Amino acid sequence: MGAYIVHCSTRRTPEEEKKLTQERFLLKPSEFRLYIQFIYRFLKQGRDLGTSSSRLLSLPRMLASMNIALVAAHGCRGLSISLTLLRTLARTHANLSSAICGNRFAARRSFSLNNSAFTCESSTTNLTVTQTATNSAENGMEHAQTEINFRYPQYHRLLPCPSFNVPPRVEHLVVLEAGPVMEYISKSLDLPPLYVADLIHFGAVYSALVCPQPPPTATPEEFRLFKKFTEPSFLKGRKSIKGKTVREAQNTFRITHIDEFVEVGMYLRVYVHPKRFPRCYEIDWKSRIIAATDSYVVLDKPAGTSVGGTTNNIEETCVTFATRALGLTSPLWTTHQIDNCTEGCVILARTKEYCSIFHRKIREKKVMKLYLALAAAPLPMGIITHYMRPNNLAPRLVSKDCIDGWNLCQLEVLECREVSWPDADIEAKYCIEDCGWPSKKKAFECKISLLTGRTHQIRAQLADCGAPLVGDSIYMPAAVAEMANPGLNPFGKCKKEYTSEEDKETAMAEWIARHGKEPAVAIGLQAYEISWDLGEHIYNAGTPWWKHEQL
């Protein structure tokens, strides 16, 4: 059986080129095959769509949906190739050029990008996948040739909102010339000033007084800049950091004004492609207002929207659009969150004071939340207990065994009844993804009381019980994999015994890699009722999306 080698070469300045050597990392044939299958599916969709430029605009979304970075990370565990790929994919925009003949292909990927990590010099990174031996019988497909070129799009303005998200691009800069932040970013990254102004308005630009420690994958030039601008002799001359420790000065803050002044040695992080929420512009927001009082507003949040925003987008939010729909002069305040792909009741405070009051009610467990969950399998009645790994990254790992340091997760299943699986038209309308569940004749609508409030709690707990939510492209694929091969989940019912912590960590990384991407719009979950003060205030959401065909 042959081996496969991934060559990752980076072209920078001539001086850097002398110092850098080509990196080579070995992939197992099974890992390479998984990677190629993702590429093949993407290219096949491109062929079926045709080659017209207007249709090819949808291909970046398909590439992003494949989550190739996770595949690469899974296939190269223990090596730095995953970091390299993630870093590369985080700064690219896809532009497809392919030649497909039947099902014969080979993948070669080249990237062109502006690498401004700590510097403003452009660079190009090429990634080539070479097959040194083939095994077509095992691959299920034959060897052929295809090339994918990644280039940046032309930038104009952030609005109108595109109908899909492009791959992320994050730029890291050390300020080499003092001046207004918008002008500096525009000049350094060759972006239109109005586009940079939009990024700042969206909350996609951050700064720190002192540059943070570069990652291990940084170039010698980047380390040189870091050392230069963090030398005690240099820092002593900066009045802006007087009285602060270096660690305090390295804290990042969102830039809010286009004319904010940046000085030499400051650090900037620019999310050139912020996460977008096109559904915000499709919703009749007035019709989603359940109640409006002097203290708070109750919103029936649509799926595919963010309550209070993301790291790089605080504009396309429920808070912003509900404020506009009500014609308020002061913005609403976020009191609690539900996932972007979840719909249902959300309380938004009219004032900062009531926001604090509602937060206190949540801490004192005076707020009750009931959910409707559309599960792929039945659930038993009663309380379900898990323990969740204390990690802020999705997907969340849970275990039915009590593990020291993990957070208690409890929910109570109040009802569970069989219903029809949503039909194809409804699934298409709400972008419900095919996550590989074997039978789609029936689903199970469960009424759930959330006893503890952890991120992704219902989604992770139900998936661990073998009843993932319909359309949950993060947790359902992993549940399907565990059903097919019991023991893959290192904390599941059929978990294995590991001889070392290193083996266990490897198994956890592999399990996480089996999870898919974040759902595009909706999953089978609705926050259908919220109440507080012993039922003095009770509000209900409208009909869940999976019942709309019955109206």
XYZ file of C-alpha atoms in Angstrom:
551
model
C 0.000 0.000 0.000
C 1.431 3.368 -0.989
C 2.069 6.430 1.133
C 0.965 9.979 0.358
C 2.965 13.099 0.996
C 1.638 16.614 1.454
C 4.121 19.269 0.342
C 3.521 22.708 1.834
C 5.858 25.372 0.473
C 5.763 29.061 1.391
C 7.247 31.739 -0.881
C 8.125 34.971 0.870
C 10.937 37.466 0.450
C 14.286 36.240 -0.930
C 15.839 36.615 2.531
C 13.159 34.475 4.133
C 13.343 31.949 1.296
C 16.936 31.158 2.222
C 15.940 30.397 5.799
C 12.867 28.309 5.102
C 12.890 24.695 3.960
C 10.096 22.764 2.392
C 7.874 20.957 4.885
C 6.836 17.377 4.184
C 4.282 15.457 6.191
C 3.201 11.869 5.747
C -0.477 10.947 5.490
C -1.834 7.430 5.798
C -3.628 6.151 2.665
C -6.957 6.020 4.504
C -6.528 9.618 5.644
C -5.559 10.782 2.163
C -8.567 8.968 0.715
C -10.919 10.816 3.062
C -9.329 14.123 2.063
C -9.637 13.330 -1.653
C -13.276 12.273 -1.341
C -14.111 15.714 0.003
C -12.292 17.373 -2.889
C -14.017 15.072 -5.367
C -17.476 15.903 -4.074
C -16.711 19.603 -4.334
C -15.398 19.330 -7.883
C -18.296 17.147 -9.007
C -20.745 19.788 -7.805
C -18.755 22.402 -9.721
C -19.000 20.318 -12.902
C -22.743 19.774 -12.467
C -23.317 23.494 -11.994
C -21.447 24.380 -15.140
C -18.535 26.741 -15.624
C -20.255 30.104 -16.052
C -18.772 32.780 -13.795
C -22.118 33.562 -12.177
C -22.650 29.964 -11.095
C -19.095 29.544 -9.892
C -19.781 32.250 -7.301
C -21.532 29.575 -5.237
C -18.483 27.314 -5.149
C -16.676 29.067 -2.255
C -19.635 28.205 -0.036
C -19.408 24.551 -1.071
C -15.707 24.505 -0.272
C -16.325 26.092 3.110
C -19.075 23.576 3.851
C -16.635 20.691 3.348
C -14.550 21.854 6.329
C -11.358 20.536 4.753
C -9.319 21.950 7.630
C -10.898 19.455 10.009
C -10.151 16.605 7.617
C -6.555 17.715 7.357
C -6.275 18.095 11.124
C -7.673 14.592 11.597
C -5.344 13.092 9.038
C -2.206 14.756 10.394
C -2.596 14.336 14.116
C 0.545 14.999 16.047
C 2.048 17.086 13.231
C 2.018 20.802 12.551
C 0.425 20.390 9.119
C -3.014 20.961 10.629
C -1.946 24.367 11.914
C -0.459 25.200 8.551
C -3.610 24.239 6.696
C -5.873 26.049 9.135
C -3.747 29.144 8.873
C -3.777 28.956 5.067
C -7.493 28.264 4.729
C -8.210 31.115 7.109
C -6.873 33.598 4.587
C -8.225 32.375 1.292
C -11.116 32.847 -1.054
C -11.866 30.062 -3.494
C -11.810 30.385 -7.257
C -12.196 27.075 -9.011
C -10.449 25.935 -12.151
C -11.029 22.275 -12.849
C -10.742 19.632 -15.507
C -12.784 16.526 -14.858
C -13.120 13.502 -17.079
C -15.538 10.886 -15.787
C -14.445 10.011 -12.283
C -10.723 10.241 -12.966
C -8.877 12.921 -11.039
C -5.972 13.841 -8.823
C -5.949 16.844 -6.524
C -3.416 19.607 -6.554
C -4.159 22.760 -4.592
C -2.357 26.080 -4.825
C -3.043 29.096 -2.664
C -2.305 32.730 -3.325
C -2.601 34.964 -0.285
C -1.443 38.161 1.319
C 0.318 37.093 4.491
C 0.433 40.115 6.761
C 1.107 38.399 10.057
C 3.171 41.013 11.885
C 4.298 42.484 8.561
C 2.594 43.995 5.556
C 4.593 42.171 2.924
C 2.689 39.903 0.613
C 3.490 36.211 0.273
C 2.154 33.184 -1.503
C 1.611 29.712 -0.086
C 1.195 26.680 -2.308
C -0.171 23.375 -1.098
C 0.371 20.382 -3.357
C -0.950 16.896 -2.678
C 1.045 14.232 -4.494
C 0.181 10.562 -4.719
C 3.263 8.346 -4.747
C 1.293 5.123 -5.195
C -2.314 4.405 -6.057
C -4.793 1.789 -4.990
C -7.925 2.440 -7.054
C -9.747 -0.617 -5.752
C -9.529 0.631 -2.183
C -10.126 4.256 -3.078
C -13.222 3.470 -5.107
C -12.062 6.057 -7.660
C -9.177 6.423 -10.084
C -6.304 8.812 -10.437
C -6.739 11.929 -12.595
C -5.809 15.607 -12.465
C -7.448 18.765 -11.175
C -6.212 22.096 -9.883
C -7.877 24.498 -7.439
C -6.563 28.073 -7.245
C -7.391 30.311 -4.301
C -7.420 34.061 -4.742
C -8.849 36.988 -2.864
C -12.072 38.547 -4.158
C -12.395 42.174 -5.148
C -13.474 44.232 -2.156
C -16.026 47.023 -2.319
C -18.460 47.231 0.629
C -19.850 44.738 3.155
C -23.407 45.504 2.067
C -25.461 44.209 0.417
C -25.000 40.991 2.357
C -23.933 37.978 0.259
C -26.132 34.895 0.349
C -23.270 32.744 1.653
C -20.146 32.980 3.804
C -16.728 32.912 2.164
C -13.776 31.205 3.885
C -12.395 33.277 6.759
C -9.476 35.619 6.305
C -7.780 37.028 9.400
C -4.829 39.416 9.158
C -2.414 40.204 12.006
C -0.428 43.430 11.809
C 2.177 45.292 13.832
C 1.801 49.016 13.247
C 4.943 50.379 11.591
C 3.638 53.885 10.912
C 1.449 55.941 13.237
C -1.839 57.375 11.999
C -5.625 56.825 11.760
C -6.481 53.131 11.924
C -8.664 53.079 8.817
C -5.952 54.621 6.668
C -3.281 52.292 8.026
C -5.287 49.093 7.440
C -6.409 50.237 4.002
C -2.829 50.908 2.963
C -1.328 47.817 4.592
C -3.853 45.292 3.270
C -4.682 47.082 0.006
C -8.364 47.350 0.928
C -10.761 50.154 -0.074
C -11.161 52.691 2.776
C -14.952 52.260 2.758
C -14.556 48.497 3.121
C -12.291 49.012 6.146
C -14.825 51.476 7.563
C -17.504 48.783 7.201
C -15.283 46.267 8.996
C -14.851 48.661 11.912
C -18.617 49.307 11.979
C -19.202 45.520 12.089
C -16.761 45.189 14.995
C -14.275 43.136 12.976
C -11.106 45.043 13.928
C -9.233 44.661 17.224
C -6.133 46.278 18.671
C -3.672 45.814 21.515
C -1.094 48.263 22.808
C 1.613 45.602 22.634
C 2.004 42.762 20.153
C 1.195 39.314 21.611
C 3.533 36.323 21.396
C 3.606 34.935 17.810
C 2.604 31.291 17.304
C 5.284 28.619 16.830
C 4.539 28.611 13.080
C 5.577 32.272 12.722
C 8.524 33.150 10.487
C 11.906 34.359 11.764
C 11.012 37.843 10.511
C 7.805 37.816 12.552
C 9.698 36.789 15.666
C 12.229 39.536 14.980
C 9.475 42.148 14.825
C 7.898 40.832 18.005
C 11.205 41.019 19.843
C 11.915 44.499 18.486
C 8.609 46.000 19.609
C 8.525 44.295 23.003
C 12.065 45.208 24.043
C 11.999 46.987 27.443
C 13.984 49.854 25.970
C 11.297 50.399 23.307
C 8.354 49.981 25.677
C 9.787 52.516 28.126
C 9.368 55.218 25.503
C 5.626 54.550 25.032
C 3.518 56.729 27.301
C 0.316 54.834 26.379
C 1.401 51.749 28.339
C 2.706 53.536 31.398
C 1.443 51.813 34.551
C 0.494 48.610 32.688
C 2.237 45.274 32.671
C 3.165 43.785 29.299
C 0.457 41.149 29.733
C -2.162 43.833 30.403
C -0.997 45.822 27.374
C -1.396 42.704 25.190
C -5.150 42.496 25.877
C -7.156 43.165 22.723
C -10.080 45.555 22.425
C -12.533 46.205 19.603
C -11.894 49.355 17.580
C -15.083 51.390 17.233
C -14.041 54.537 15.318
C -12.448 54.826 11.884
C -10.259 57.745 12.964
C -8.901 56.046 16.069
C -5.169 56.732 16.280
C -2.719 53.824 16.236
C 0.925 54.209 17.220
C 4.046 52.350 16.198
C 4.318 48.982 17.927
C 0.585 48.428 18.380
C -1.009 45.172 17.266
C -4.026 44.931 14.939
C -6.202 41.911 14.154
C -8.487 42.348 11.138
C -11.269 39.891 10.247
C -11.393 40.705 6.548
C -14.227 38.211 5.958
C -16.571 38.518 8.962
C -19.200 35.835 9.493
C -22.386 36.955 7.743
C -26.071 36.385 8.522
C -28.111 36.841 5.322
C -31.309 35.655 7.054
C -31.405 38.935 8.968
C -32.476 40.641 5.743
C -35.185 38.066 4.941
C -37.141 38.291 8.215
C -40.207 40.405 9.002
C -38.854 41.420 12.388
C -42.011 43.155 13.595
C -43.900 39.885 13.257
C -41.295 38.195 15.474
C -41.928 40.495 18.455
C -43.930 38.509 21.025
C -44.170 41.271 23.640
C -42.689 44.692 24.355
C -42.764 46.316 27.804
C -40.992 49.266 29.389
C -38.335 46.896 30.759
C -37.867 44.189 28.155
C -38.762 42.830 24.722
C -39.605 39.183 24.019
C -38.406 38.075 20.596
C -39.250 34.897 18.715
C -35.729 34.520 17.369
C -35.487 33.097 13.824
C -33.063 30.264 13.172
C -29.933 31.257 11.279
C -29.444 34.494 13.207
C -27.225 35.575 16.099
C -28.751 37.039 19.266
C -25.993 39.485 20.150
C -23.362 38.998 17.476
C -20.103 37.173 16.935
C -16.458 38.038 17.423
C -16.381 39.809 14.062
C -20.006 40.837 13.428
C -22.033 42.870 15.930
C -24.178 44.488 13.235
C -26.216 41.602 11.757
C -27.856 40.564 15.030
C -31.292 40.080 16.552
C -30.546 42.978 18.899
C -29.858 45.368 16.006
C -32.803 44.373 13.825
C -35.317 44.163 16.693
C -34.231 47.638 17.822
C -34.869 48.990 14.324
C -38.176 47.170 13.957
C -39.471 48.800 17.142
C -38.135 52.207 16.174
C -36.151 52.524 19.416
C -33.564 55.240 19.837
C -31.499 53.218 22.333
C -30.237 49.738 21.468
C -31.623 46.683 23.237
C -29.436 44.612 25.555
C -28.707 40.894 25.363
C -29.693 39.035 28.535
C -29.027 35.446 27.433
C -28.064 33.477 24.347
C -29.355 30.583 22.281
C -27.461 28.995 19.390
C -27.573 30.629 15.963
C -29.301 27.548 14.522
C -31.926 27.478 17.308
C -35.175 29.433 17.123
C -37.510 30.600 19.868
C -37.946 32.900 22.868
C -35.223 35.387 23.726
C -35.472 38.212 26.283
C -33.866 41.528 25.305
C -33.587 44.248 27.963
C -34.643 47.837 27.259
C -32.089 49.224 29.736
C -28.739 48.248 31.200
C -30.350 48.142 34.640
C -32.954 45.553 33.654
C -30.265 43.548 31.882
C -28.472 43.221 35.218
C -31.760 42.327 36.939
C -32.483 39.539 34.466
C -28.934 38.218 34.748
C -29.454 37.944 38.484
C -32.713 36.038 37.962
C -30.845 33.561 35.750
C -28.096 33.104 38.353
C -30.710 32.540 41.060
C -32.440 29.957 38.820
C -35.690 31.931 38.707
C -35.872 31.669 34.905
C -37.375 28.486 33.446
C -36.813 27.430 29.825
C -38.709 24.747 27.916
C -37.564 23.459 24.549
C -39.084 21.467 21.713
C -36.520 19.123 20.209
C -36.993 17.198 16.971
C -34.851 14.122 17.587
C -33.992 11.356 15.157
C -34.735 8.641 17.751
C -36.946 8.317 20.849
C -35.791 9.422 24.304
C -36.783 7.995 27.714
C -38.818 10.151 30.098
C -37.051 11.682 33.071
C -33.803 13.429 33.934
C -30.724 12.832 31.758
C -27.356 13.616 33.329
C -24.019 14.149 31.629
C -20.747 15.901 32.386
C -19.335 18.311 29.805
C -15.690 18.947 29.123
C -14.855 22.573 30.094
C -13.811 23.748 26.653
C -15.131 26.792 24.822
C -14.733 25.227 21.381
C -17.418 23.255 19.548
C -18.139 20.404 19.389
C -18.634 19.808 23.097
C -17.597 16.487 24.599
C -19.898 14.911 27.197
C -19.675 11.793 29.350
C -22.206 9.985 31.514
C -19.408 9.288 33.978
C -18.526 11.965 36.501
C -15.118 13.346 35.503
C -13.212 15.675 37.764
C -13.366 19.247 36.489
C -16.143 18.625 33.949
C -19.405 20.582 34.219
C -22.688 19.006 35.276
C -25.349 18.963 32.521
C -28.943 18.022 33.283
C -32.177 18.146 31.341
C -35.557 16.545 31.853
C -37.555 14.924 29.058
C -41.212 15.725 29.804
C -42.818 14.313 26.646
C -41.719 12.341 23.583
C -44.052 11.582 20.698
C -43.564 10.209 17.216
C -44.026 12.639 14.312
C -43.242 12.641 10.614
C -39.793 13.537 9.423
C -39.924 16.987 7.731
C -40.592 16.734 4.000
C -38.063 17.735 1.362
C -39.581 21.178 0.693
C -39.427 22.185 4.346
C -35.886 20.853 4.668
C -34.838 22.850 1.618
C -36.502 26.036 2.889
C -34.606 25.899 6.188
C -31.385 24.459 4.733
C -31.680 21.266 6.770
C -28.640 19.211 5.907
C -28.423 15.517 5.185
C -26.229 14.288 8.018
C -26.327 10.606 7.130
C -29.129 9.388 9.403
C -30.165 5.960 8.039
C -33.961 6.333 8.267
C -36.008 9.458 7.595
C -39.546 8.130 7.839
C -40.224 9.291 11.387
C -38.812 11.659 13.986
C -39.598 12.300 17.651
C -40.743 15.609 19.075
C -39.593 15.933 22.676
C -40.516 18.528 25.261
C -37.443 19.261 27.364
C -36.894 21.276 30.531
C -33.365 22.622 30.678
C -32.103 22.239 34.249
C -28.578 23.535 33.606
C -27.592 25.965 30.882
C -24.460 24.861 29.054
C -23.572 25.775 25.487
C -24.780 23.067 23.066
C -26.092 21.118 26.054
C -29.263 19.680 24.512
C -27.502 18.983 21.218
C -24.565 17.174 22.815
C -26.612 15.238 25.374
C -29.193 13.960 22.881
C -26.491 12.944 20.418
C -24.744 10.963 23.153
C -28.068 9.206 23.833
C -28.244 8.150 20.174
C -31.002 10.647 19.388
C -29.316 13.612 17.659
C -31.357 16.583 16.512
C -32.594 16.649 12.929
C -30.262 18.737 10.772
C -27.536 19.045 13.412
C -24.503 18.764 11.176
C -22.131 19.060 14.142
C -23.384 16.233 16.333
C -25.400 13.887 14.101
C -22.442 12.701 11.939
C -20.565 11.695 15.085
C -23.605 9.845 16.427
C -23.932 7.995 13.106
C -20.227 7.075 13.223
C -20.583 5.702 16.752
C -23.605 3.623 15.710
C -21.644 2.129 12.816
C -18.459 1.543 14.831
C -19.128 1.372 18.595
C -16.162 2.554 20.608
C -15.159 5.486 18.418
C -16.511 7.881 21.035
C -13.867 7.900 23.811
C -16.597 8.743 26.352
C -19.510 6.751 24.874
C -21.255 3.618 26.081
C -18.669 1.372 24.432
C -15.642 3.463 25.362
C -12.250 1.815 25.298
C -9.595 1.655 27.970
C -6.513 3.689 27.061
C -2.999 2.812 28.114
C -1.852 6.427 28.329
C -3.203 9.954 28.474
C -1.565 10.615 25.114
C -3.621 7.861 23.495
C -6.751 9.254 25.104
C -6.024 12.762 23.857
C -5.477 11.365 20.365
C -8.815 9.537 20.514
C -10.532 12.749 21.638
C -9.002 14.684 18.748
C -10.147 12.020 16.287
C -13.653 12.066 17.727
C -13.884 15.844 17.424
C -12.700 15.590 13.802
C -15.696 13.371 13.012
C -18.080 16.176 13.858
C -19.319 18.287 10.973
C -19.629 22.012 10.449
C -22.066 24.437 12.046
C -25.579 24.150 10.519
C -26.314 26.695 7.797
C -29.708 27.826 9.130
C -31.838 25.607 11.380
C -31.805 22.427 13.422
C -34.673 20.654 15.174
C -34.626 22.809 18.290
C -36.917 25.586 19.508
C -36.912 27.512 22.794
C -40.694 27.417 22.860
C -41.414 28.775 26.364
C -39.663 31.052 28.857
C -40.980 32.080 32.257
C -39.710 33.692 35.450
C -40.793 34.793 38.905
C -42.724 31.560 39.528
C -44.772 31.901 36.356
C -45.680 35.560 36.797
C -44.219 36.148 33.339
C -44.750 33.413 30.708
C -44.158 33.709 26.964
C -44.386 31.191 24.131
C -42.810 31.089 20.680
C -44.730 30.473 17.471
C -45.012 27.265 15.482
C -41.645 25.502 15.041
C -40.308 25.317 11.511
C -40.887 21.559 11.153
C -44.641 22.004 11.631
C -45.096 24.705 9.017
C -46.142 22.235 6.324
C -49.130 21.296 8.498
C -50.519 24.847 8.497
